[in-house]
XYZ file of C-alpha atoms in Angstrom:
710
model
C 43.057 39.859 -67.735
C 45.239 36.682 -67.574
C 44.719 33.769 -69.964
C 42.010 31.376 -69.056
C 42.985 27.739 -68.541
C 40.486 25.133 -69.832
C 41.089 22.158 -67.528
C 38.871 19.887 -69.612
C 41.163 20.055 -72.639
C 44.360 21.182 -70.916
C 44.829 23.945 -73.526
C 45.636 27.629 -72.972
C 42.809 29.880 -74.193
C 43.485 33.229 -75.703
C 43.351 36.282 -73.492
C 39.835 37.692 -72.877
C 39.393 41.440 -72.930
C 37.972 43.024 -69.806
C 34.195 42.817 -69.618
C 31.917 45.752 -68.938
C 29.048 45.630 -66.439
C 26.493 44.504 -68.910
C 28.619 41.653 -70.342
C 29.637 40.405 -66.868
C 25.895 40.368 -65.855
C 25.109 38.355 -69.047
C 27.810 35.854 -68.215
C 26.410 35.356 -64.723
C 22.964 34.770 -66.224
C 24.402 32.161 -68.596
C 26.211 30.380 -65.725
C 23.043 30.457 -63.604
C 21.067 28.842 -66.527
C 23.749 26.116 -66.884
C 23.840 25.383 -63.097
C 22.535 21.970 -62.541
C 22.309 21.219 -66.283
C 26.067 20.910 -66.903
C 28.715 18.630 -65.260
C 31.390 21.358 -65.330
C 31.679 23.111 -61.960
C 32.327 26.406 -63.734
C 29.221 26.150 -65.911
C 29.910 28.613 -68.730
C 33.473 29.543 -69.660
C 34.258 32.724 -71.576
C 36.570 32.199 -74.531
C 36.733 35.634 -76.041
C 35.058 39.050 -76.743
C 34.887 40.714 -80.131
C 33.352 44.065 -81.233
C 32.329 45.355 -84.561
C 30.393 48.337 -85.939
C 27.266 47.804 -88.099
C 26.107 50.689 -90.293
C 22.419 51.365 -90.581
C 20.539 54.162 -92.236
C 17.243 55.617 -90.905
C 15.043 56.773 -93.839
C 12.120 59.161 -93.572
C 10.095 59.415 -96.814
C 7.589 62.357 -97.014
C 5.091 61.851 -99.854
C 3.639 65.195 -101.171
C -0.128 64.812 -101.811
C -2.958 67.379 -102.178
C -6.522 67.878 -101.140
C -9.142 70.646 -101.674
C -11.440 72.844 -99.547
C -14.828 73.544 -101.123
C -16.847 76.776 -100.568
C -20.466 76.907 -101.852
C -22.271 80.099 -102.763
C -25.852 80.562 -104.074
C -26.266 81.892 -107.534
C -23.709 82.389 -110.245
C -20.775 84.599 -109.279
C -17.507 85.328 -110.880
C -14.511 84.801 -108.554
C -11.593 87.215 -108.882
C -8.228 85.660 -109.716
C -9.748 82.181 -109.903
C -9.782 79.702 -112.790
C -13.284 79.060 -114.252
C -14.275 75.545 -115.269
C -17.403 74.892 -117.231
C -18.409 71.574 -115.542
C -17.339 69.064 -112.968
C -15.471 66.871 -115.404
C -13.393 69.826 -116.588
C -12.754 70.755 -112.931
C -11.509 67.313 -112.074
C -9.094 67.176 -115.047
C -7.760 70.662 -114.210
C -7.102 69.714 -110.587
C -5.418 66.486 -111.513
C -3.241 68.136 -114.147
C -2.276 71.245 -112.356
C -1.779 69.760 -108.871
C 0.279 66.771 -110.079
C 2.592 69.158 -111.843
C 2.939 71.267 -108.711
C 3.605 68.394 -106.320
C 6.434 67.168 -108.565
C 8.061 70.556 -108.879
C 11.286 71.449 -107.134
C 9.821 74.752 -105.898
C 7.046 72.936 -104.010
C 9.611 70.625 -102.500
C 11.691 73.569 -101.162
C 8.583 75.166 -99.727
C 7.566 72.004 -97.896
C 11.167 71.269 -96.671
C 11.348 74.799 -95.304
C 8.104 74.259 -93.337
C 9.212 70.843 -92.011
C 12.711 71.938 -90.994
C 14.356 69.083 -89.053
C 12.381 65.851 -89.018
C 13.352 65.222 -85.389
C 10.808 67.708 -84.176
C 8.232 67.540 -86.945
C 7.686 63.747 -86.949
C 8.830 62.771 -83.435
C 5.304 62.288 -82.200
C 3.979 61.034 -85.579
C 2.195 64.371 -86.379
C 2.104 65.413 -90.096
C 3.330 68.965 -91.000
C 0.760 71.707 -91.652
C -0.863 71.992 -95.032
C 0.443 74.551 -97.538
C -1.618 76.578 -99.981
C -1.132 75.540 -103.547
C 0.520 77.943 -106.111
C -2.327 77.344 -108.619
C -5.962 78.085 -108.064
C -8.494 78.639 -106.845
C -10.899 77.014 -109.276
C -14.625 77.557 -109.539
C -17.561 76.079 -111.427
C -21.229 76.906 -111.787
C -23.737 74.014 -111.119
C -27.503 73.836 -111.264
C -29.489 72.933 -108.117
C -30.152 69.171 -108.200
C -33.466 69.548 -106.344
C -35.191 71.973 -108.747
C -32.977 71.268 -111.730
C -32.169 75.041 -111.891
C -35.784 76.225 -111.991
C -35.885 77.597 -108.463
C -39.348 76.066 -107.735
C -40.561 72.517 -106.884
C -44.003 70.892 -107.036
C -46.061 71.547 -103.928
C -45.922 68.620 -101.549
C -48.681 69.882 -99.141
C -51.183 67.392 -97.737
C -53.779 66.548 -100.440
C -52.659 69.347 -102.833
C -53.476 68.681 -106.467
C -52.629 71.629 -108.674
C -53.101 74.090 -105.791
C -56.420 72.678 -104.664
C -57.335 70.465 -101.791
C -60.611 68.689 -100.969
C -62.795 70.287 -98.400
C -62.547 68.368 -95.133
C -66.085 69.436 -94.028
C -68.146 68.211 -96.917
C -65.720 65.555 -98.078
C -65.072 67.268 -101.440
C -68.629 66.838 -102.678
C -70.280 69.995 -104.289
C -73.636 70.899 -102.693
C -75.257 73.053 -105.423
C -75.283 76.543 -106.762
C -74.803 79.662 -104.722
C -77.724 80.614 -102.643
C -79.281 77.159 -102.461
C -79.997 75.586 -99.083
C -77.653 72.816 -97.910
C -74.404 74.090 -99.315
C -71.134 73.830 -97.347
C -70.275 76.927 -95.527
C -66.492 76.116 -95.576
C -66.055 75.689 -99.377
C -69.251 77.539 -100.316
C -70.592 74.454 -101.913
C -67.716 73.882 -104.392
C -66.094 70.888 -102.556
C -62.480 72.171 -102.917
C -60.350 74.843 -101.214
C -57.145 76.708 -102.159
C -53.922 74.941 -100.875
C -52.446 76.900 -97.999
C -48.823 75.732 -98.810
C -48.663 77.021 -102.412
C -51.541 79.512 -102.212
C -53.162 77.771 -105.053
C -50.208 78.051 -107.425
C -49.230 74.344 -107.315
C -45.466 75.131 -106.876
C -43.275 76.333 -104.014
C -39.823 77.888 -103.902
C -36.864 75.384 -103.761
C -35.587 75.049 -100.194
C -32.024 73.957 -101.240
C -31.242 76.976 -103.387
C -33.775 79.411 -101.854
C -35.354 79.833 -105.271
C -32.115 80.964 -106.980
C -31.781 77.723 -108.977
C -27.988 77.361 -109.134
C -24.657 77.453 -107.078
C -21.054 78.521 -107.477
C -18.533 75.960 -105.992
C -15.073 77.413 -105.216
C -12.178 74.786 -104.854
C -9.042 75.885 -102.976
C -6.280 73.192 -103.288
C -4.003 72.473 -100.262
C -0.710 70.516 -100.215
C 0.053 67.975 -97.376
C 2.636 65.493 -96.514
C 2.443 61.787 -95.474
C 5.523 60.511 -93.721
C 6.843 56.813 -93.797
C 9.674 55.514 -91.604
C 12.206 52.752 -92.169
C 15.607 51.488 -91.395
C 17.948 50.158 -94.125
C 20.665 47.649 -93.288
C 23.369 46.257 -95.484
C 22.826 42.722 -96.839
C 25.596 41.271 -94.659
C 24.267 42.652 -91.405
C 23.780 40.025 -88.613
C 20.352 38.720 -88.005
C 20.612 39.758 -84.344
C 20.993 43.397 -85.326
C 18.126 43.212 -87.789
C 15.809 41.614 -85.172
C 16.899 44.171 -82.573
C 16.151 47.206 -84.713
C 12.841 45.701 -85.725
C 11.893 45.316 -82.038
C 13.148 48.777 -80.909
C 11.785 50.634 -83.917
C 12.545 53.877 -85.707
C 11.909 56.227 -82.727
C 14.867 54.832 -80.693
C 17.330 54.723 -83.548
C 18.987 58.033 -82.606
C 19.298 56.820 -79.034
C 20.990 53.458 -79.792
C 23.144 54.409 -82.782
C 25.893 57.057 -83.230
C 24.109 59.081 -85.932
C 25.043 61.751 -88.423
C 22.889 64.847 -89.423
C 19.882 64.410 -91.778
C 20.375 64.671 -95.516
C 17.598 65.710 -97.848
C 16.919 64.837 -101.439
C 13.915 65.346 -103.781
C 12.611 62.467 -105.826
C 9.481 62.995 -107.890
C 6.571 63.720 -105.447
C 8.685 62.706 -102.405
C 11.110 64.198 -99.935
C 13.600 61.687 -98.721
C 15.388 62.302 -95.382
C 18.304 60.011 -94.573
C 20.490 59.748 -91.429
C 23.316 57.210 -91.283
C 24.360 55.694 -87.949
C 26.532 52.897 -86.536
C 25.593 50.254 -83.983
C 28.159 48.413 -81.915
C 27.805 44.544 -81.962
C 29.628 42.769 -79.166
C 30.045 38.941 -79.490
C 30.876 36.820 -76.534
C 32.376 33.335 -77.429
C 31.394 30.865 -74.657
C 31.745 27.142 -73.980
C 29.954 24.849 -71.626
C 30.853 21.129 -71.313
C 32.390 21.172 -74.702
C 29.603 22.955 -76.422
C 30.669 26.209 -78.004
C 28.171 29.001 -78.606
C 28.072 32.812 -79.072
C 26.061 35.558 -77.526
C 25.579 38.825 -79.447
C 24.851 42.178 -77.740
C 23.642 45.222 -79.757
C 23.785 48.944 -78.969
C 25.917 51.197 -76.824
C 24.357 49.757 -73.678
C 24.826 46.222 -75.049
C 21.102 45.396 -75.096
C 20.446 41.788 -75.892
C 17.666 40.827 -78.323
C 17.315 37.206 -77.150
C 19.182 34.727 -75.007
C 20.957 31.887 -76.768
C 19.346 28.457 -76.622
C 22.674 26.841 -75.845
C 21.042 24.255 -73.526
C 19.531 22.616 -76.632
C 22.908 21.534 -77.828
C 24.295 20.978 -74.355
C 21.550 18.532 -73.380
C 21.111 16.859 -76.737
C 23.204 13.819 -75.774
C 21.292 13.390 -72.529
C 17.958 13.537 -74.411
C 19.235 10.918 -76.918
C 20.234 8.689 -74.077
C 16.732 9.012 -72.512
C 15.145 8.020 -75.750
C 17.248 4.916 -75.971
C 17.058 3.900 -72.277
C 14.202 1.859 -70.733
C 11.643 3.615 -68.564
C 13.298 3.657 -65.144
C 16.737 4.458 -66.608
C 15.228 7.330 -68.587
C 13.877 8.964 -65.474
C 17.237 8.386 -63.700
C 19.021 10.272 -66.496
C 16.409 13.068 -66.420
C 16.530 13.436 -62.643
C 20.322 14.126 -62.783
C 19.753 17.272 -64.805
C 17.874 20.236 -63.371
C 15.915 21.110 -66.485
C 14.693 17.622 -67.417
C 14.325 16.821 -63.746
C 11.654 19.560 -63.444
C 9.815 17.921 -66.316
C 10.161 14.418 -64.806
C 8.857 15.656 -61.500
C 5.739 17.125 -63.061
C 5.055 13.800 -64.868
C 5.484 11.778 -61.709
C 3.254 14.277 -59.914
C 0.487 13.545 -62.394
C 0.319 17.077 -63.846
C 1.146 18.530 -67.213
C 4.634 20.122 -67.303
C 4.451 23.968 -67.473
C 6.920 24.426 -70.289
C 6.638 28.228 -70.308
C 7.558 28.420 -66.617
C 10.443 25.996 -67.141
C 11.788 28.060 -70.087
C 11.431 31.279 -68.018
C 13.232 29.618 -65.036
C 16.169 28.966 -67.383
C 16.111 32.482 -68.667
C 15.213 31.551 -72.237
C 18.373 29.485 -72.800
C 16.292 26.516 -73.999
C 13.854 26.327 -76.863
C 10.178 25.324 -76.572
C 10.772 22.550 -79.085
C 13.407 20.906 -76.890
C 11.149 21.027 -73.893
C 8.280 19.458 -75.784
C 10.493 16.727 -77.011
C 11.876 15.993 -73.548
C 8.323 15.814 -72.106
C 7.215 13.460 -74.803
C 10.143 11.128 -74.165
C 9.475 11.013 -70.455
C 5.771 10.369 -70.969
C 6.637 7.386 -73.238
C 9.153 6.224 -70.598
C 6.551 6.464 -67.813
C 4.050 4.471 -69.907
C 6.597 1.829 -70.884
C 7.622 1.366 -67.211
C 4.038 0.842 -66.286
C 3.411 -1.604 -69.119
C 6.583 -3.552 -68.170
C 5.567 -3.835 -64.522
C 2.026 -4.834 -65.516
C 3.292 -7.514 -67.956
C 5.417 -9.163 -65.261
C 2.648 -9.042 -62.657
C -0.106 -10.399 -64.994
C 2.151 -13.191 -66.155
C 2.527 -14.340 -62.507
C -1.196 -13.813 -61.938
C -2.043 -15.912 -64.953
C -0.208 -18.952 -63.487
C -2.302 -18.617 -60.259
C -5.556 -18.096 -62.148
C -4.929 -21.203 -64.269
C -5.315 -23.345 -61.016
C -8.780 -21.953 -60.253
C -10.881 -23.826 -62.899
C -9.462 -27.280 -62.062
C -9.901 -26.608 -58.389
C -13.551 -25.626 -58.737
C -14.218 -28.506 -61.065
C -12.515 -31.208 -59.031
C -13.895 -30.144 -55.668
C -17.756 -30.134 -55.341
C -18.067 -28.025 -52.216
C -21.915 -27.757 -52.355
C -22.152 -31.543 -52.457
C -19.757 -31.864 -49.476
C -21.691 -29.273 -47.489
C -25.207 -30.534 -48.188
C -24.646 -34.261 -48.738
C -26.271 -33.866 -52.096
C -27.064 -36.851 -54.325
C -28.281 -37.144 -57.914
C -31.870 -37.474 -56.719
C -31.618 -34.661 -54.177
C -29.107 -32.137 -55.607
C -27.903 -29.014 -53.763
C -29.697 -25.721 -54.212
C -28.876 -23.913 -57.480
C -27.743 -20.631 -55.724
C -25.275 -22.682 -53.665
C -23.934 -24.473 -56.769
C -23.639 -21.215 -58.818
C -21.968 -19.409 -55.940
C -19.247 -22.045 -55.975
C -18.880 -22.388 -59.790
C -19.023 -18.595 -60.419
C -18.340 -16.843 -57.141
C -14.939 -18.415 -56.605
C -13.613 -17.432 -60.090
C -14.945 -13.962 -59.689
C -13.361 -13.520 -56.337
C -10.072 -14.902 -57.736
C -10.225 -12.483 -60.689
C -10.961 -9.506 -58.404
C -8.187 -10.537 -55.993
C -5.775 -10.827 -58.943
C -6.764 -7.379 -60.194
C -6.199 -5.694 -56.820
C -2.984 -7.666 -56.268
C -1.558 -6.738 -59.653
C -2.468 -3.069 -59.222
C -0.702 -2.914 -55.941
C 2.319 -4.810 -57.289
C 2.517 -2.446 -60.307
C 2.381 0.676 -58.121
C 5.108 -0.686 -55.798
C 7.188 -1.655 -58.846
C 6.840 1.807 -60.248
C 7.775 3.424 -56.969
C 10.854 1.183 -56.726
C 11.869 1.919 -60.312
C 11.145 5.565 -60.531
C 11.741 6.601 -56.889
C 8.284 8.068 -56.406
C 4.835 6.595 -56.126
C 2.676 7.163 -59.200
C -0.159 9.579 -58.652
C -2.187 8.728 -61.690
C -3.349 5.119 -62.424
C -0.563 3.326 -64.226
C -1.444 2.265 -67.767
C -1.579 -1.611 -67.938
C -2.448 -1.967 -71.643
C -4.384 -5.027 -72.718
C -2.854 -7.304 -70.126
C -5.801 -7.357 -67.660
C -8.373 -8.134 -70.440
C -6.129 -10.710 -72.015
C -5.414 -12.710 -68.851
C -8.888 -12.384 -67.263
C -10.542 -13.207 -70.566
C -8.395 -16.255 -71.147
C -9.087 -17.409 -67.561
C -12.815 -16.960 -68.044
C -12.794 -19.024 -71.287
C -10.681 -21.730 -69.676
C -13.066 -21.924 -66.735
C -16.151 -22.128 -68.968
C -14.465 -24.801 -71.096
C -13.521 -26.946 -68.101
C -16.945 -26.602 -66.452
C -18.733 -27.404 -69.738
C -16.523 -30.110 -71.236
C -15.612 -31.875 -68.061
C -18.751 -31.613 -65.919
C -21.469 -30.465 -68.315
C -22.134 -26.852 -67.228
C -22.281 -24.415 -64.397
C -24.285 -25.167 -61.283
C -24.357 -28.974 -61.890
C -23.889 -31.438 -58.932
C -20.997 -33.703 -59.555
C -21.865 -36.532 -57.106
C -22.821 -40.128 -57.667
C -26.060 -41.731 -56.560
C -26.159 -41.981 -52.830
C -22.549 -40.811 -52.591
C -22.422 -37.310 -50.983
C -18.673 -37.172 -50.990
C -18.511 -37.454 -54.779
C -18.430 -40.230 -57.233
C -18.499 -41.240 -60.845
C -19.920 -38.829 -63.455
C -23.732 -38.953 -63.529
C -24.945 -38.427 -67.071
C -28.631 -38.600 -66.185
C -28.286 -35.914 -63.571
C -26.725 -33.615 -66.200
C -29.816 -34.261 -68.384
C -31.998 -33.210 -65.541
C -33.519 -36.611 -64.940
C -33.172 -39.525 -62.575
C -29.967 -41.585 -62.530
C -29.528 -43.792 -65.557
C -28.329 -47.350 -64.869
C -24.626 -47.992 -65.163
C -23.620 -50.666 -67.614
C -25.136 -53.860 -65.975
C -23.269 -56.993 -65.345
C -24.773 -60.306 -66.506
C -27.461 -61.416 -63.981
C -28.464 -64.953 -63.226
C -32.107 -65.905 -63.713
C -32.617 -66.068 -59.963
C -31.183 -62.511 -59.495
C -33.277 -61.201 -62.301
C -36.465 -62.672 -60.826
C -35.456 -61.378 -57.290
C -35.039 -57.821 -58.714
C -38.487 -58.105 -60.363
C -39.929 -59.201 -57.057
C -38.462 -56.253 -55.192
C -39.817 -53.857 -57.911
C -43.274 -55.410 -57.654
C -43.229 -55.188 -53.931
C -42.301 -51.489 -54.167
C -45.165 -50.933 -56.537
C -47.591 -52.703 -54.058
C -48.176 -55.699 -56.427
C -46.299 -58.370 -54.545
C -46.311 -59.341 -50.828
C -44.382 -62.618 -50.954
C -40.794 -63.537 -50.221
C -37.891 -62.305 -52.368
C -36.561 -65.706 -53.297
C -35.939 -65.482 -56.953
C -38.515 -68.093 -57.863
C -41.305 -67.436 -60.424
C -44.237 -68.456 -58.193
C -47.859 -67.643 -58.464
C -47.645 -64.436 -56.526
C -44.845 -63.232 -58.782
C -46.922 -63.936 -61.893
C -49.943 -62.293 -60.270
C -47.879 -59.154 -59.614
C -46.742 -59.138 -63.268
C -50.327 -59.557 -64.319
C -51.238 -56.425 -62.324
C -48.242 -54.690 -63.952
C -49.529 -55.721 -67.367
C -52.870 -54.209 -66.567
C -51.124 -51.088 -65.402
C -48.959 -50.864 -68.656
C -51.809 -51.773 -70.914
C -50.074 -54.847 -72.228
C -52.640 -57.402 -73.205
C -52.289 -61.131 -73.877
C -49.032 -61.788 -71.974
C -50.660 -64.627 -69.973
C -51.040 -66.600 -73.184
C -47.449 -66.136 -74.181
C -44.773 -68.619 -73.330
C -42.874 -68.097 -70.162
C -39.771 -66.915 -71.859
C -39.261 -63.633 -73.503
C -42.510 -61.921 -72.385
C -41.946 -62.943 -68.730
C -38.393 -61.511 -68.683
C -39.489 -58.370 -70.482
C -42.121 -57.758 -67.807
C -39.564 -58.255 -65.077
C -37.305 -55.628 -66.691
C -40.271 -53.345 -67.141
C -41.254 -53.663 -63.445
C -37.677 -52.794 -62.383
C -37.534 -49.802 -64.789
C -40.871 -48.370 -63.533
C -40.363 -48.954 -59.848
C -36.682 -48.073 -59.404
C -35.085 -44.613 -59.349
C -33.502 -45.468 -62.706
C -36.766 -45.043 -64.565
C -35.748 -42.097 -66.652
C -37.956 -39.072 -67.261
C -36.842 -36.488 -69.804
C -36.230 -33.330 -67.757
C -34.042 -31.375 -70.149
C -37.355 -29.617 -71.129
C -40.264 -29.122 -68.729
C -42.720 -30.841 -71.117
C -43.816 -33.438 -68.564
C -43.988 -30.777 -65.867
C -45.786 -27.923 -67.602
C -47.252 -29.101 -70.826
C -49.392 -27.240 -73.435
C -52.107 -24.991 -72.167
C -50.247 -23.762 -69.047
C -49.945 -20.074 -68.223
C -46.572 -18.277 -68.466
C -46.771 -17.433 -64.769
C -46.868 -21.141 -63.926
C -44.074 -22.013 -66.371
C -41.771 -19.227 -64.960
C -42.520 -20.171 -61.319
C -41.552 -23.862 -61.755
C -37.938 -24.004 -60.704
C -35.335 -26.570 -61.955
C -34.962 -27.937 -58.400
C -38.659 -28.966 -58.536
C -38.051 -31.380 -61.431
C -36.919 -34.340 -59.370
C -39.880 -34.036 -57.041
C -42.387 -33.947 -59.858
C -40.595 -36.978 -61.606
C -40.905 -38.981 -58.311
C -44.654 -38.090 -58.176
C -45.039 -39.201 -61.838
C -43.389 -42.593 -61.194
C -45.508 -43.139 -58.110
C -48.667 -42.213 -60.062
C -47.711 -44.774 -62.717
C -47.651 -47.458 -60.019
C -51.147 -46.517 -58.756
C -53.417 -45.311 -61.598
C -56.320 -43.233 -60.507
C -54.626 -42.094 -57.301
C -53.332 -38.442 -57.146
C -49.716 -38.170 -56.022
C -48.647 -34.793 -54.452
C -45.282 -33.061 -54.697
C -44.122 -30.053 -52.681
C -41.241 -27.640 -53.465
C -38.319 -27.271 -51.087
C -39.370 -23.814 -49.934
C -43.065 -24.805 -49.620
C -44.330 -22.105 -52.112
C -45.108 -24.461 -55.018
C -46.973 -27.804 -54.955
C -48.875 -30.058 -57.371
C -51.211 -33.084 -57.743
C -50.294 -35.573 -60.522
C -52.826 -38.336 -61.457
C -52.387 -41.087 -64.011
C -55.941 -41.719 -65.251
C -55.186 -44.931 -67.090
C -53.758 -46.458 -70.310
C -54.072 -44.580 -73.557
C -53.574 -45.401 -77.267
C -50.171 -44.621 -78.867
C -50.946 -41.626 -81.192
C -48.056 -42.688 -83.422
C -49.182 -46.318 -83.740
C -45.967 -47.767 -82.465
C -47.586 -49.919 -79.675
C -45.710 -47.987 -77.031
C -46.885 -48.107 -73.355
C -48.853 -44.790 -73.049
C -50.801 -43.287 -70.127
C -53.053 -40.316 -69.800
C -52.391 -38.079 -66.829
C -53.428 -34.704 -65.345
C -51.162 -32.341 -63.469
C -52.518 -29.456 -61.334
C -49.963 -26.941 -59.996
C -50.414 -24.327 -57.263
C -48.006 -21.359 -57.221
C -48.125 -17.891 -55.683
C -49.622 -16.823 -59.026
C -52.622 -19.137 -58.491
C -53.780 -22.572 -59.433
C -53.272 -23.911 -63.027
C -54.501 -27.292 -64.237
C -53.296 -27.053 -67.786
C -54.792 -29.617 -70.112
C -54.919 -33.504 -69.861
C -51.722 -34.924 -71.500
C -50.333 -38.329 -72.522
C -46.893 -39.820 -71.799
C -45.367 -42.715 -73.764
C -42.362 -44.833 -72.918
C -39.631 -44.714 -75.597
C -36.213 -46.259 -74.965
C -36.826 -46.157 -71.186
C -37.574 -42.418 -71.377
C -41.133 -41.108 -70.583
C -41.952 -38.361 -73.018
C -44.933 -36.040 -73.507
C -46.780 -36.730 -76.828
C -49.476 -34.812 -78.524
C-alpha cells in the first residue's frame, strides 16, 4: 500500500500494511462516527497497523473432596471387612483422619486423573466427574435408638391410658358397688375402669422406630468427588484491552480464540491443576482525526473488538470549551455546527430531555457518557442565559414605560372629567378605583404579555428556533412590576392622599387646587382668607343668615335691626346666652363668623370616622351598609338640621337603597365643661337590613369641626 500523505501537516506518513476485512470495516465505522463531527473531509486517517502476541494460560483447578453414603440396619451387626468405631465421635475422627490422608495421596490423584481424562470433555458443560470409591472403609458404629433409649419399648400413649387402665366411658369411671348388687355398670362390671386396648393393660408398647430391637448399626461408605474451578492467568504487562476481552468472553471460548497447546497436569496437595497455554493476537490501529491521535486495539484471530475508542471526547474537547466560554446564542451556533452536539442542542430547543444513550449508540460508542452529560449541561446553561439576557433587555425597556403610568394616573382625574365631580359631590368610588387601580393593572398585564412575546422573538432570532418551553425570565418580572406598584402607591398616597380620591376643587369639575377637606372625608375647608372689610364681613353674615332662614332683608353690609335679630335667633340656636348685653364689638363679629361657618359649605364635619353618621348603639348591619359616598349627604342633612332645630332633615343615598332622618332636638350642655356649642340630635337610618335608630347623641363644635361626644 503506498504511503499516506497527510495534507494537514504536509508530511509523509509511514507505509500502512494491508488491512484485512475486519480492520477495514472498523475503519469505516470510525470514519462514519467522525462524519459531521470533524472538519477534515477524510474523517479518520489510518497512520499504521501493528501486531503482537499476548500469552495467556487457562487454568483448571480440580479440588478433591469426599462425602459418605450411610446405610442403616436394625440391631447390632458386625460388618465384614469394615472398620468398627465405638461411638459417633470416634467415627468422625476416623473419617477426617483417613479421608484427608487419602485425598492428599498421589495414588488418589492418579485414579481421579484417569477417570477425568481430558478436561475438554469432562468439564465442557460444567458437569463434575463421577464419584470414586475410597480406598479406606467402610466404617460402622452401633447406636441406641433415640426414641426408646435402647429399651425397645415406650410408654403407652393411648387415649386416657394410665398404667394400662382407662376410665369407663359408660359410668364415667365411678365404681357402682360389689359384684351382684343392683345398679352396677355392665361395661366395667362396676369397677369404673377398663383395660387399655393399645397396651393390653401393660402400660408400654413396642418402639415404632426400632421395631422393638432397641439399637441400630450405621454403615458409612466414603466417596471421593471433584469440584472444578476455572480461570485465566495473564502476564502483568498484558494490555488492559486483552484482559477485559477475556473477562467478557470467559473460559469456555478460550480454546476458540487463542492458539492453545495441550493440557498439562500436576498434583498439588488435595488439588489437580490442569494448565493450557495459548497466544492471543493483538492488532493495534493508529489513527488520527483533525490532529487528535488515538489507537484502536483488536483482540483474537477474528480481531474481535472489546470496546470502541472514545476518540470524539478528545476531538470535540476544544469545541466544548468554546461553548462554555461563549454567550448563549454563540454556544448554540457552535453546537449546531457539529453533528453530535447539534443533536443535543436540537433536543433542548425542542423542549425535551436529550436521549444520551441513543446519541452514544448513534455514534457507535465513540463518545463517553460523561462527555455527553457535560455538553448537555453547558447547552442548558446557555439556553437559560440567553433567556435571561433577552428578558433583562425587555424588562428594562418596559420599566421606562411603566414609570410613566403613576404620574399619568395622578395628574389626570378622568372620573372627575367624566362625571363633573366636585368636592361636595364626588364621583362614585368604583369609578375612581377603576381609574386608580385598573389602569396600572392593565399596564402591568400589557407589559407582561409584551415582554413575553419580545423574549420569544429574541430567542428565536438568537437561536434560530422558537422556544417550546416558557423561557426563564428570572426575577426581572417581580422586580420591575413590584417597583412600579410601590411607585404608584407612593405617588397616589403622597401626592393625592390615597386611592379612589377625587382630585377636583370646589365647583371645578375640570380639576383644581388640592382639597384637603375632601381627603378627610368632610366638606371643603376654607382657603386662607384675605382681609375683609367690615362691610364685606357683615354682608357675608347677612347671606349666611338668609340661607338659615333668619334674615329677609337686603344684603347691604350694614348692621341693622334685622341683622341683629337674625343673630339673636342664631344665638338661641347655638345656645349662646347674653350676647345682647355685650358691646357691639367682638361678640357681634364672632356671631357673624359663626353664622357663616354654620350656613356655608365650609362648615366642617369630621368624616374620617363615621361617628356622626352611625354612633354608639347601632347594629353592625347598619354600620356596614352605610357607604362612604353617603357621608356628604348625611353631613348636609346635619348642617340643615342645625339651622332648624326640631325639624327632621332627610337624606337619600345615590342608589336609593339607604335613607335617613336627622333631627337636632336642641342645645345641650358640654360634657367636658369647656363651654362649647353642643346640640343633641337623633339619627334614624333605613337600609335593606331594616330600620335602626341607634341612641340619641350629642355633637360639639371644636375648632370649626363638629364632633360626636359621649
